[in-house]
Coordinates of C-alpha atoms in Angstrom, one line a residue:
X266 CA -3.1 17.2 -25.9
X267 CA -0.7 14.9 -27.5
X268 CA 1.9 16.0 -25.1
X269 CA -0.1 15.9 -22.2
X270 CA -0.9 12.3 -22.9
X271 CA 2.8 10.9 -23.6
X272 CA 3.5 12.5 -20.2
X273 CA 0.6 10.9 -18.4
X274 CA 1.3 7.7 -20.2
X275 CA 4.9 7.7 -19.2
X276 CA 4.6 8.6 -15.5
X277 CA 1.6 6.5 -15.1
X278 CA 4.1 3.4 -16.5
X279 CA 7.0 4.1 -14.7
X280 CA 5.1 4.5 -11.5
X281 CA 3.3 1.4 -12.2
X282 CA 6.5 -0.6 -12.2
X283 CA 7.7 0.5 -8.8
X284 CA 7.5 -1.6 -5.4
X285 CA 5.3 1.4 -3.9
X286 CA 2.6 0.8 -6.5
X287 CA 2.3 -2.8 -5.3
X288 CA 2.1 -2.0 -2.2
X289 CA -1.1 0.7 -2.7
X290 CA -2.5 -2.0 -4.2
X291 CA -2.1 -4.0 -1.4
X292 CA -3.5 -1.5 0.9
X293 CA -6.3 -0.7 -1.2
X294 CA -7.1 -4.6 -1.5
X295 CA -7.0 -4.9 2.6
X296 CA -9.0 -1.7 3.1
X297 CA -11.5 -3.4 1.0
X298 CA -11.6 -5.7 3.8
X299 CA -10.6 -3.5 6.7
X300 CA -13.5 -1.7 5.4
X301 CA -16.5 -4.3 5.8
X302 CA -19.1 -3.5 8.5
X303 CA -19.1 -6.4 11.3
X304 CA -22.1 -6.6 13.9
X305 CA -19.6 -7.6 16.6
X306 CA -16.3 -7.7 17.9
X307 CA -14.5 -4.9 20.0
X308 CA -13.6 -3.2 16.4
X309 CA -17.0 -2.1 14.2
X310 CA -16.0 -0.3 11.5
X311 CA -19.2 2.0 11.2
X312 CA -21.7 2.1 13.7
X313 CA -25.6 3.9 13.1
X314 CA -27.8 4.6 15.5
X315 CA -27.1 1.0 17.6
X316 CA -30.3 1.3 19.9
X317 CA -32.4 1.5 16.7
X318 CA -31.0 -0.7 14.2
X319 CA -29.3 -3.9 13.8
X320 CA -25.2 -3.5 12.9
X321 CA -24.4 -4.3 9.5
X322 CA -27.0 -6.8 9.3
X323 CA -27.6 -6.7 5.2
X324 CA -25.1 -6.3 1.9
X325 CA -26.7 -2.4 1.4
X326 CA -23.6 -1.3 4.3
X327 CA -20.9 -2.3 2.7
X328 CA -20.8 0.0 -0.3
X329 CA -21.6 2.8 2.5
X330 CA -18.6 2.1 5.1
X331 CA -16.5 1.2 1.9
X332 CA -16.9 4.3 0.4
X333 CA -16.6 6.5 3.8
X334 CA -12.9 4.6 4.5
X335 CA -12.3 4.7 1.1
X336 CA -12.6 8.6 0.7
X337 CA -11.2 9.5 4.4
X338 CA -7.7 7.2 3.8
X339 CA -6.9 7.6 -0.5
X340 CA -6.9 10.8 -0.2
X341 CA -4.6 11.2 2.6
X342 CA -2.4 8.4 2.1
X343 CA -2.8 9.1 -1.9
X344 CA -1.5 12.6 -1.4
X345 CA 1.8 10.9 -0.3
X346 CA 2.2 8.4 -2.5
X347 CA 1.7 11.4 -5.2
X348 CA 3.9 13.9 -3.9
X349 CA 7.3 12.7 -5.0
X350 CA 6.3 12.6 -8.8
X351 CA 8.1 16.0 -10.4
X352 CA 11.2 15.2 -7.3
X353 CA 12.1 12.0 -8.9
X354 CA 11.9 13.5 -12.9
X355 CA 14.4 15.9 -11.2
X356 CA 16.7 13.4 -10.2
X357 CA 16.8 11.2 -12.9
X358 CA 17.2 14.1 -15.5
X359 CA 13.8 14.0 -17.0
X360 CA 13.1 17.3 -15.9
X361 CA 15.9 19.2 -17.6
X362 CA 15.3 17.0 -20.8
X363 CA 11.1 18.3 -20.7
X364 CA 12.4 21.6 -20.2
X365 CA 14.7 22.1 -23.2
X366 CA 11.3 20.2 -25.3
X367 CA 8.6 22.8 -26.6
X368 CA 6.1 20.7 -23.9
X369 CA 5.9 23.7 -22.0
X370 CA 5.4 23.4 -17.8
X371 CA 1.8 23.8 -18.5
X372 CA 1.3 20.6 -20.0
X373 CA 3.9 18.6 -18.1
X374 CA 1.8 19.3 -15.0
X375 CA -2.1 18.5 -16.5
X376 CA 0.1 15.3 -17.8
X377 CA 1.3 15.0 -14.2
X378 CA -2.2 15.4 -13.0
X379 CA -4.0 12.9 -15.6
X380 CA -1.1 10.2 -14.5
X381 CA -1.9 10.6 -10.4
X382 CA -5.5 10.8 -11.2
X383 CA -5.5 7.6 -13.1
X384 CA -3.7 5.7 -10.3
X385 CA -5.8 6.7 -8.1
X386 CA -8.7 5.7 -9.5
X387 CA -7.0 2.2 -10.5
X388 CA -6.4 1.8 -6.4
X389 CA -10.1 3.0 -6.3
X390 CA -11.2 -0.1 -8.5
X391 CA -9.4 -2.5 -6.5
X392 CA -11.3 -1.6 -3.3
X393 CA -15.2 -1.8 -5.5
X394 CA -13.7 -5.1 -6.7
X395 CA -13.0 -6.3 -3.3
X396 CA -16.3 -4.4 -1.6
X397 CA -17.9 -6.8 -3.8
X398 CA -16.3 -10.3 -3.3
X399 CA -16.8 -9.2 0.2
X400 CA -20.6 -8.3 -0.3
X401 CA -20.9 -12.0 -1.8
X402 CA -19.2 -13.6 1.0
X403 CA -20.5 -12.4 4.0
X404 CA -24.0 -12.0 2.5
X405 CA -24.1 -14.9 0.2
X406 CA -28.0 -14.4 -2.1
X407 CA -28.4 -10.9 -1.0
X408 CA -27.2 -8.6 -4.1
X409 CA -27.4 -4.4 -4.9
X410 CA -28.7 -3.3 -8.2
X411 CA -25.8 -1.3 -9.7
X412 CA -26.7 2.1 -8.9
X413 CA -27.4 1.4 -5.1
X414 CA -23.4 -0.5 -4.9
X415 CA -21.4 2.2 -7.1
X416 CA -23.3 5.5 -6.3
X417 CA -22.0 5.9 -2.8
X418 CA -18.8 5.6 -5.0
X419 CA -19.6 8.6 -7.5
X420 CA -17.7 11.5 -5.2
X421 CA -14.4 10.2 -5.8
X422 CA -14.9 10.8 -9.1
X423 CA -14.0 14.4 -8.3
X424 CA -12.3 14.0 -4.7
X425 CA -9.8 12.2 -6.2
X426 CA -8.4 14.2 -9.2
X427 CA -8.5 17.2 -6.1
X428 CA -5.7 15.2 -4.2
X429 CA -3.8 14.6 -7.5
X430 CA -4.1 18.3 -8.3
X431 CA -2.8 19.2 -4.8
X432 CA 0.2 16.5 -5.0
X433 CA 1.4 18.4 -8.5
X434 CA 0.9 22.0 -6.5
X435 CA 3.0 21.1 -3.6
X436 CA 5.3 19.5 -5.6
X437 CA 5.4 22.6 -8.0
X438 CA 7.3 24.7 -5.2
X439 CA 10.0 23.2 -3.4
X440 CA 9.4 25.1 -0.2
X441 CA 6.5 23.0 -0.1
X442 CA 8.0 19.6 -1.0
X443 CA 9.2 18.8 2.5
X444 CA 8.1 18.7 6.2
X445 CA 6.7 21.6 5.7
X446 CA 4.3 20.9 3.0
X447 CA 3.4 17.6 4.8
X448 CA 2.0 19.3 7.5
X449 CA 0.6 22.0 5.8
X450 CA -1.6 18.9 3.7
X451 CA -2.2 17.0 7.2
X452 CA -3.7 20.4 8.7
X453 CA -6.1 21.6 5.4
X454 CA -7.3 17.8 5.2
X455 CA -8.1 17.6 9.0
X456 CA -10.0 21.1 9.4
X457 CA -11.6 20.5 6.4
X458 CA -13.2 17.0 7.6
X459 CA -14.1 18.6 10.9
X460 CA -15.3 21.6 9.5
X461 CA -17.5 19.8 7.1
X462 CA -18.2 16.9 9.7
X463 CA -19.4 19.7 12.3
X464 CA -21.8 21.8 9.7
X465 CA -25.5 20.7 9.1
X466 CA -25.7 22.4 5.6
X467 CA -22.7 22.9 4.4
X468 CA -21.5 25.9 2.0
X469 CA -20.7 25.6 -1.5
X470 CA -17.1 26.7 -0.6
X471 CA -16.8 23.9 2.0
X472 CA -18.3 21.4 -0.3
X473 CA -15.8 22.6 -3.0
X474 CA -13.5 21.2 -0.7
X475 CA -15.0 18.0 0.3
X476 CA -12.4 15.9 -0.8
X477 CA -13.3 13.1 1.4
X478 CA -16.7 13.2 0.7
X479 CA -17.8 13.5 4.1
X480 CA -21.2 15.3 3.5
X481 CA -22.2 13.1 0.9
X482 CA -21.8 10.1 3.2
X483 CA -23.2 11.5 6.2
X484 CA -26.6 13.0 4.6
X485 CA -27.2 9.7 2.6
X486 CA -26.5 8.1 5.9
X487 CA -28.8 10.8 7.7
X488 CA -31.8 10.4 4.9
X489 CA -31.9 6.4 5.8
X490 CA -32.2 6.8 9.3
X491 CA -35.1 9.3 8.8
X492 CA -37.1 7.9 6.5
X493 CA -36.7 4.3 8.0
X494 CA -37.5 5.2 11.8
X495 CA -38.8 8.8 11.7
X496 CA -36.3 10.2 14.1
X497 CA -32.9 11.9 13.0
X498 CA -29.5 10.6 13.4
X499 CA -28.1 10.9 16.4
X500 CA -25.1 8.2 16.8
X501 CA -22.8 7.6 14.1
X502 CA -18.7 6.8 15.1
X503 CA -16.5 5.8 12.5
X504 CA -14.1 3.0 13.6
X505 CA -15.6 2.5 16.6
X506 CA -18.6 0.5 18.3
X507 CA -21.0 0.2 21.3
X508 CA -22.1 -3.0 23.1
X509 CA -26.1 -3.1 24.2
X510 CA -27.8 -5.0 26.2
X511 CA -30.6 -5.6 23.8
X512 CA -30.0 -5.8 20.6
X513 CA -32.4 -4.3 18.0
X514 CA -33.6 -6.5 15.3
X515 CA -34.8 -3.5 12.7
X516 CA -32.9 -3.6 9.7
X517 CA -31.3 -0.3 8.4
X518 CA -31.2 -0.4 4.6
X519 CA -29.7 1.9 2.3
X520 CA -31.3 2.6 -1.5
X521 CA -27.9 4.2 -3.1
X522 CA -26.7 8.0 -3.1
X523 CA -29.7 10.3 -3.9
X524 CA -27.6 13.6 -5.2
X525 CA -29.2 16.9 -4.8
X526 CA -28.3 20.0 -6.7
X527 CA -26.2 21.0 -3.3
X528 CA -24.3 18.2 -4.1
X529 CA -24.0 18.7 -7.7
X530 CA -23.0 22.2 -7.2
X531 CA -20.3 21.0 -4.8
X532 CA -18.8 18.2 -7.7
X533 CA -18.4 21.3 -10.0
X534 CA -16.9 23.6 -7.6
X535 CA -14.4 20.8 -6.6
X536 CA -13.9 20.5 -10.7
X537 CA -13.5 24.2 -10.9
X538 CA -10.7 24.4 -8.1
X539 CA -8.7 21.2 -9.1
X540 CA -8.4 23.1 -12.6
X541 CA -7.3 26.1 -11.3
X542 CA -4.3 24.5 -8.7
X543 CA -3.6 22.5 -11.6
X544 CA -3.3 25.6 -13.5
X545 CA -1.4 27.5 -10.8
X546 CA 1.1 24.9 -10.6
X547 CA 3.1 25.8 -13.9
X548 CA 3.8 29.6 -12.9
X549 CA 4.9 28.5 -9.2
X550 CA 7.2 25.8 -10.9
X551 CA 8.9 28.0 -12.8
X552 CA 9.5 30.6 -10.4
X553 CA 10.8 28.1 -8.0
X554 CA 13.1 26.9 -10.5
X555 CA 14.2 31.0 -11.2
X556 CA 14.3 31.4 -7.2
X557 CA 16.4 27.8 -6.7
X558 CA 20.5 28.2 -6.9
X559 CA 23.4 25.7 -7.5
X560 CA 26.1 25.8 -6.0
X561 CA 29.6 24.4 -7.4
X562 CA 32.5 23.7 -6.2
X563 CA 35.2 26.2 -6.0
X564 CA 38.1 25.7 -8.4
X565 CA 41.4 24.6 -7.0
X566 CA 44.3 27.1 -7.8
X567 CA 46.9 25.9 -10.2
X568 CA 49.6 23.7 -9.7
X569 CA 48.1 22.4 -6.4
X570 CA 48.3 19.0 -6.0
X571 CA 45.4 17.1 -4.1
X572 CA 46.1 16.0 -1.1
X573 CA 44.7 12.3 0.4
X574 CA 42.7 14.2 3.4
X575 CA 41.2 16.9 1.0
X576 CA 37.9 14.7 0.7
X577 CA 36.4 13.8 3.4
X578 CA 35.0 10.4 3.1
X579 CA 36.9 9.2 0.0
X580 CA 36.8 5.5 0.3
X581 CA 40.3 4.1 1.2
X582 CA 40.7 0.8 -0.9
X583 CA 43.3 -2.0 1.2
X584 CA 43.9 -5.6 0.0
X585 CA 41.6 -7.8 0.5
X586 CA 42.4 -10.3 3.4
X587 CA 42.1 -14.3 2.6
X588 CA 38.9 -15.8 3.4
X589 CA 38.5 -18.2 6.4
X590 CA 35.7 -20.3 7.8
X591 CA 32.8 -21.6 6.1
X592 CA 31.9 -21.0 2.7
X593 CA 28.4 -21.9 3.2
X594 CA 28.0 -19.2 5.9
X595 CA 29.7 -16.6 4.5
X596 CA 27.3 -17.2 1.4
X597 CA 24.7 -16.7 3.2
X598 CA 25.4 -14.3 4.9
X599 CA 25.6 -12.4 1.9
X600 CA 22.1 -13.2 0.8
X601 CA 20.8 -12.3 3.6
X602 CA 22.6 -8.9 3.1
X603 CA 21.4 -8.3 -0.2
X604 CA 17.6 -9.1 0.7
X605 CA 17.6 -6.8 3.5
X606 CA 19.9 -3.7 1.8
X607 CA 18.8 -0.7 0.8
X608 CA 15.3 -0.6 3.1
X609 CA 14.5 3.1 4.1
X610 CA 14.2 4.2 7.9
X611 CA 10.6 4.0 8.0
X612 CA 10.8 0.3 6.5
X613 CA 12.7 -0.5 9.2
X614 CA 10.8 1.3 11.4
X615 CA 7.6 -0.4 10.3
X616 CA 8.9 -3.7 10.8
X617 CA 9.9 -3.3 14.6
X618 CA 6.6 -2.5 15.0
X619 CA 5.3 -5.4 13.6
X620 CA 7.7 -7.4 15.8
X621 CA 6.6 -5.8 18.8
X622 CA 3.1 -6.5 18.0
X623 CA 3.5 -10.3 17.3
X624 CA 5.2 -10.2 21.1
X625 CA 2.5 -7.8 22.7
X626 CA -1.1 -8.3 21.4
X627 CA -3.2 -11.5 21.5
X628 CA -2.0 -14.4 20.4
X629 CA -5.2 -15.8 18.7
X630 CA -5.3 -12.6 16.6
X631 CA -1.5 -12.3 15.8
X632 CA -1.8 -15.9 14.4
X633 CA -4.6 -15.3 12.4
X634 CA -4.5 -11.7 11.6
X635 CA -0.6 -9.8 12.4
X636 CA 1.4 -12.7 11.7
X637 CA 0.0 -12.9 8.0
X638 CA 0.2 -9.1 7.7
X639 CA 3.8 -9.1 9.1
X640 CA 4.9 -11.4 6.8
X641 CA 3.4 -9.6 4.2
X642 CA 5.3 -6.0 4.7
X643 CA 8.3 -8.0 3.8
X644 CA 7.2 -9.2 0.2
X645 CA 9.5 -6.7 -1.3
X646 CA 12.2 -8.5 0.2
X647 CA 10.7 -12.0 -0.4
X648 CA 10.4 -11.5 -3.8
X649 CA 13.9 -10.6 -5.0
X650 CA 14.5 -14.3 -4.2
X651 CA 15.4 -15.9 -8.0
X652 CA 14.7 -12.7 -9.9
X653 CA 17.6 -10.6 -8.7
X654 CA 20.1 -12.4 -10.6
X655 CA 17.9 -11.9 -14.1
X656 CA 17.5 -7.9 -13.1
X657 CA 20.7 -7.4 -12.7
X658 CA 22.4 -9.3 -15.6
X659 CA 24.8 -11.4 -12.8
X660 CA 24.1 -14.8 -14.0
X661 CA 26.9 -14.5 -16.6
X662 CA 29.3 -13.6 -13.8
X663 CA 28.0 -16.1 -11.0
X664 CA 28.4 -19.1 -14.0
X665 CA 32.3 -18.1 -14.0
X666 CA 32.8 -19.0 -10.4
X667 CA 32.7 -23.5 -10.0
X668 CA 29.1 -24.6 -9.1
X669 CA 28.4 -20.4 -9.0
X670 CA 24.8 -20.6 -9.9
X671 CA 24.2 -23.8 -8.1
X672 CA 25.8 -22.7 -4.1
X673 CA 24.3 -18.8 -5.3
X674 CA 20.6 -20.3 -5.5
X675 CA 20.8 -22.9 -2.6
X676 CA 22.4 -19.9 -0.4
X677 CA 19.4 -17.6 -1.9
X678 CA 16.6 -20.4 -0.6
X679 CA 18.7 -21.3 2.7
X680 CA 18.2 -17.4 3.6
X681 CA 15.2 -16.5 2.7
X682 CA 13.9 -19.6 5.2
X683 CA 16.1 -18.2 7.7
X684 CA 14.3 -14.9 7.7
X685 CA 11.1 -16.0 7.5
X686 CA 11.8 -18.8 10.6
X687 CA 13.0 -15.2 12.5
X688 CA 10.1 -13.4 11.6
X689 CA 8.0 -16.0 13.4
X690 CA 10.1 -16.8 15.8
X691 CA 8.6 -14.8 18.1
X692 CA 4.8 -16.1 17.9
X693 CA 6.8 -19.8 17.4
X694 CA 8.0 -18.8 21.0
X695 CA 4.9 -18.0 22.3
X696 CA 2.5 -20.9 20.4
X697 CA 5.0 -23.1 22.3
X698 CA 4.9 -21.6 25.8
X699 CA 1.0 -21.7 25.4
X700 CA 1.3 -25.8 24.6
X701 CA 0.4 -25.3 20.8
X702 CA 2.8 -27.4 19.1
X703 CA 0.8 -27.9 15.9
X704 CA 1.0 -24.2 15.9
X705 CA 4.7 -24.5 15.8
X706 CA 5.1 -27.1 13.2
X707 CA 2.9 -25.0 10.9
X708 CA 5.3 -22.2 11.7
X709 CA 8.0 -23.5 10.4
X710 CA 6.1 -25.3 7.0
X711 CA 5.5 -21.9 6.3
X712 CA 9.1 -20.6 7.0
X713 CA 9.7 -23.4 4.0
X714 CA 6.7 -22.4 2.1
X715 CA 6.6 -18.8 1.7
X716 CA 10.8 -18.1 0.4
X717 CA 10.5 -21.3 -1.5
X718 CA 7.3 -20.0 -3.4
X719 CA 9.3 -16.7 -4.0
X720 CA 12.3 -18.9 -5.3
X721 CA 10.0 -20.6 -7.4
X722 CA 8.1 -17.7 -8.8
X723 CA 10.8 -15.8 -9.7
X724 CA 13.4 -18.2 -11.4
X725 CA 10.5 -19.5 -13.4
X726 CA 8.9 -15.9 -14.4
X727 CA 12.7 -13.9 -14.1
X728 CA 10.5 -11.2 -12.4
X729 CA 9.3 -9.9 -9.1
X730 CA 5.9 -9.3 -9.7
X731 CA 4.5 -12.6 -10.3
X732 CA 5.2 -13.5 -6.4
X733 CA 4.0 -9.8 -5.2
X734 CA 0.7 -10.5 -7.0
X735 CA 0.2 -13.8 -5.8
X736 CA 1.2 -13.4 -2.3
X737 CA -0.8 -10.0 -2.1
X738 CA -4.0 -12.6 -3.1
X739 CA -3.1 -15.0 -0.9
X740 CA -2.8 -13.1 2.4
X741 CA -6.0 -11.6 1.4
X742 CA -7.8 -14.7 1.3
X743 CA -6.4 -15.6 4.6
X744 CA -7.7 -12.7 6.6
X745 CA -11.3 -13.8 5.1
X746 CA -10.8 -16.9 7.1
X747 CA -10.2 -19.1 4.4
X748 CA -8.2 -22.3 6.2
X749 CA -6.5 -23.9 2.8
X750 CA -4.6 -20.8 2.7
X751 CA -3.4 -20.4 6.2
X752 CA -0.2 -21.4 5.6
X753 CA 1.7 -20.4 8.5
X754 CA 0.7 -19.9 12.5
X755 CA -2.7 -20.6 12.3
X756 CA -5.4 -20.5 15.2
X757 CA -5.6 -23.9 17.3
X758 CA -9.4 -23.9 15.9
X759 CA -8.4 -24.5 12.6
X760 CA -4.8 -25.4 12.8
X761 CA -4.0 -29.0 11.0
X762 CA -0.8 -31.6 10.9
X763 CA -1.6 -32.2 7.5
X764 CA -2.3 -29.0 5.8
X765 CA 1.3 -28.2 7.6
X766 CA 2.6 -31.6 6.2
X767 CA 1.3 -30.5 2.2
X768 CA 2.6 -26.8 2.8
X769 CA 6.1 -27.9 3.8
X770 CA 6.5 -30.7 0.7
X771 CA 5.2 -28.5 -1.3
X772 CA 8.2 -25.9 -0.5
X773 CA 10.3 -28.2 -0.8
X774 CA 9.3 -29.4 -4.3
X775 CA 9.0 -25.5 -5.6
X776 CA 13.1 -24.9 -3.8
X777 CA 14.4 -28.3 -5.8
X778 CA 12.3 -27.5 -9.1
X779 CA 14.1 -23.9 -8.7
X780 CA 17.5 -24.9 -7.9
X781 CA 17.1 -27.6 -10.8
X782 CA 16.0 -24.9 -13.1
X783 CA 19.1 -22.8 -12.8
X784 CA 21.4 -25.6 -12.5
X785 CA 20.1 -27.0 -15.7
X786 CA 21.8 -23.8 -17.3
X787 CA 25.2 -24.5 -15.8
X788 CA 27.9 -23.9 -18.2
X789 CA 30.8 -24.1 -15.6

């Protein structure tokens, strides 16, 4: 056991300190709000019987609709997030090292397991946490007992260690490890929701596995309608809505998950086959490792000199050519290129998106709700600002050059509000076409706000995640409609000169408190 533990423990903290881990709690945070059931808009997250009951019209929904999203998206988007965990061991060298260790492969992949089930119930907590500060916002004196918030909860006590189980068996064989795997994982997890959607009493083999909890859900769901009107369910969408012309006033209120044995048997079947994938994983890891081949190169006969076209791509190294123009451009120019290097495809991909969207959709809810998120997506890139120099160790080299750390930091804060003016640029462009000039001007404050904060944070902290954290809470708070925080193109409703005015000095004092921090350490 000890040696499953120090692999758990290990993963579990390595995994913790990467960007990706940030950003699943960031999803998981927003999916806590994503998540809440409205009564109105074109968007209603759960809808029940609409010509009976009143839409979300009490606190007892959210747990419900929270736990529904909840156990339909962590386990699919979990499953991904998982699946690269015995790739990257491989790659970094861990692997070889466990495999000349007497650990075994059995216990490096129940260690494997433990370390993705843990993280996924740590994402798991952050959604409860948020279903609950939602639950005391939007129904401020109306409050659960404990069992009727966290039961709906209780089947991702098992669906959850089933996804990490299935991440460690796809990642077991590298056939599987692929596009081939991924779709393999998309099919099972879409049959098995429709199967188990579609079926009135389900089987013991398709609740063993219910890893979304679907039938849990639907016959808690199901059980309130009936006892409450004394007809069945008939209309229940997910992530969808219908408009009425009366509205009901009846209030549909749910009393916790009441677990039968049906659904007890299904927890232990689900148990029973997470063990056994996790178990299976080990023999199929070795005999991919027996089935995979290296190739090496092929020796070069004696006395045969290398010629300069042998390698293809072999970097050809000239003199360096004498600088012209601007110093100040060309610094940050180089910023700029080191906040945006090294993004994957789908990064960049993503953030086109996002771009098109802030052109394309409404403006009032690209102000108040894309805009935000946009500027969000690029945190990772935000908040190398003032801690990249203290990762890396270059301080020591910038000081050597005259004024190094004091035109490095200055070029730093001058790019990062560069970017963020071009991220906004385009609803800028449209605020000022629509005649919203206040919207503008709050624009750009939070072009000055938001890179200057990330200056700030990391030069005073030396590390990224102070800045992630903070900005994670304060985008959050935003999209609850919380005006002190809207720091950059807010709504004309609740858009104001002076908030602007306090955002923008308040950059500006976090930039010079920065750029006086580092300076202060001058030695050239």
């Amino acid at each position: 056991m000890r040696g499953v533990a120090g692999v758990a423990r290990a993963d579990f903290q390595e995994r913790s300190r990467r960007f990706s881990f940030i950003a699943m709690i960031a999803f998981a945070l927003f999916g806590a709000f994503w998540f809440v059931p409205r009564n109105d808009g074109s968007l209603q997250v759960i809808t029940i019987q609409p010509d009976r009951f009143m839409q979300a019209g009490n606190a007892s929904w959210i747990p419900i609709a929270s736990a529904w999203g909840l156990g339909f998206f962590l386990p699919f988007i979990g499953f991904f997030y998982l699946k690269n965990t015995i790739t990257y061991d491989e790659k970094s060298g861990v692997s070889q090292l466990i495999a000349a260790s007497p650990l075994g492969h059995v216990r490096y992949m129940l260690g494997k397991f433990c370390s993705g089930t843990l993280l996924l119930y740590c994402f798991t907590a952050v959604v409860i946490l948020g279903s609950f500060l939602m639950m005391t916002w939007r129904f401020p004196g109306q409050y659960l007992s404990v069992y009727d918030f966290l039961s709906p909860f209780a089947f991702l006590v098992a669906a959850l260690p089933f996804c990490a189980a299935m991440a460690v068996l796809f990642e077991s064989f590298r056939l599987l490890r692929g596009a081939i795997g991924s779709v393999l994982y998309v099919v099972a997890f879409f049959s098995m929701y429709v199967l188990i959607s579609e079926a009135q009493s389900p089987s013991l083999l398709l609740r063993s596995f219910d890893f979304s909890g679907t039938a849990v859900i639907f016959h808690t769901i199901a059980r309130a309608v009936l006892e409450q009107s004394g007809q069945p369910m008939d209309i229940l969408m997910f992530l969808g809505g219908m408009e009425l012309a009366v509205q009901p006033t009846a209030q549909l209120i749910f009393h916790g998950v009441r677990l039968v044995a049906a659904d007890i048997q299904g927890f232990a079947g689900m148990a029973c086959v997470t063990l056994v994938i996790t178990l299976l994983s080990a023999p199929l890891y070795s005999l991919s490792q027996s089935l995979s081949v290296i190739k090496l190169p092929k020796k070069r006969r004696a006395g045969k000199e290398p010629r300069a076209d042998d390698a293809k791509g072999t970097a050809v190294y000239k003199p360096a050519q004498p600088a012209h123009g601007n110093a100040g451009l060309r610094g940050l120019a180089a910023e700029l290129r080191l906040m945006l290097a090294g993004q994957p495809f789908m990064w960049k991909i993503v953030s086109l998106g996002g771009l098109i969207c802030c052109l394309c959709l409404d403006l009032g809810a690209v102000q108040i709700y894309v805009l935000p998120l946009f500027m969000l997506w690029f945190v990772n890139v935000f908040s190398t600002m003032g801690s990249r120099e203290y990762q890396h160790d270059m301080l020591k080299c910038i000081a050597v050059i005259p004024n190094g750390r004091l035109r490095q930091i200055v070029s730093s804060w001058l790019s990062g509000m560069t970017l963020a003016a071009a991220l906004a640029l385009p609803v800028m462009l449209r605020m000022l076409l629509a005649g919203q000039a206040a919207g503008v001007l709050a624009c750009l404050a939070g072009a000055v706000f938001l890179p200057s904060l990330a200056i700030f944070s990391g030069e005073f902290t030396k590390t990224r995640r102070a800045f992630e954290s903070l900005f994670i809470v304060m985008t959050y708070v935003i999209l609850n409609n919380v005006p002190a925080f809207m720091y950059i193109g807010v709504h004309p409703d609740v858009v104001s000169l002076l908030r602007s005015g306090i955002y923008a000095a308040a950059g500006i004092t976090m930039g010079v408190a920065a750029i006086s921090k580092r300076v202060s350490g001058q030695t050239v």
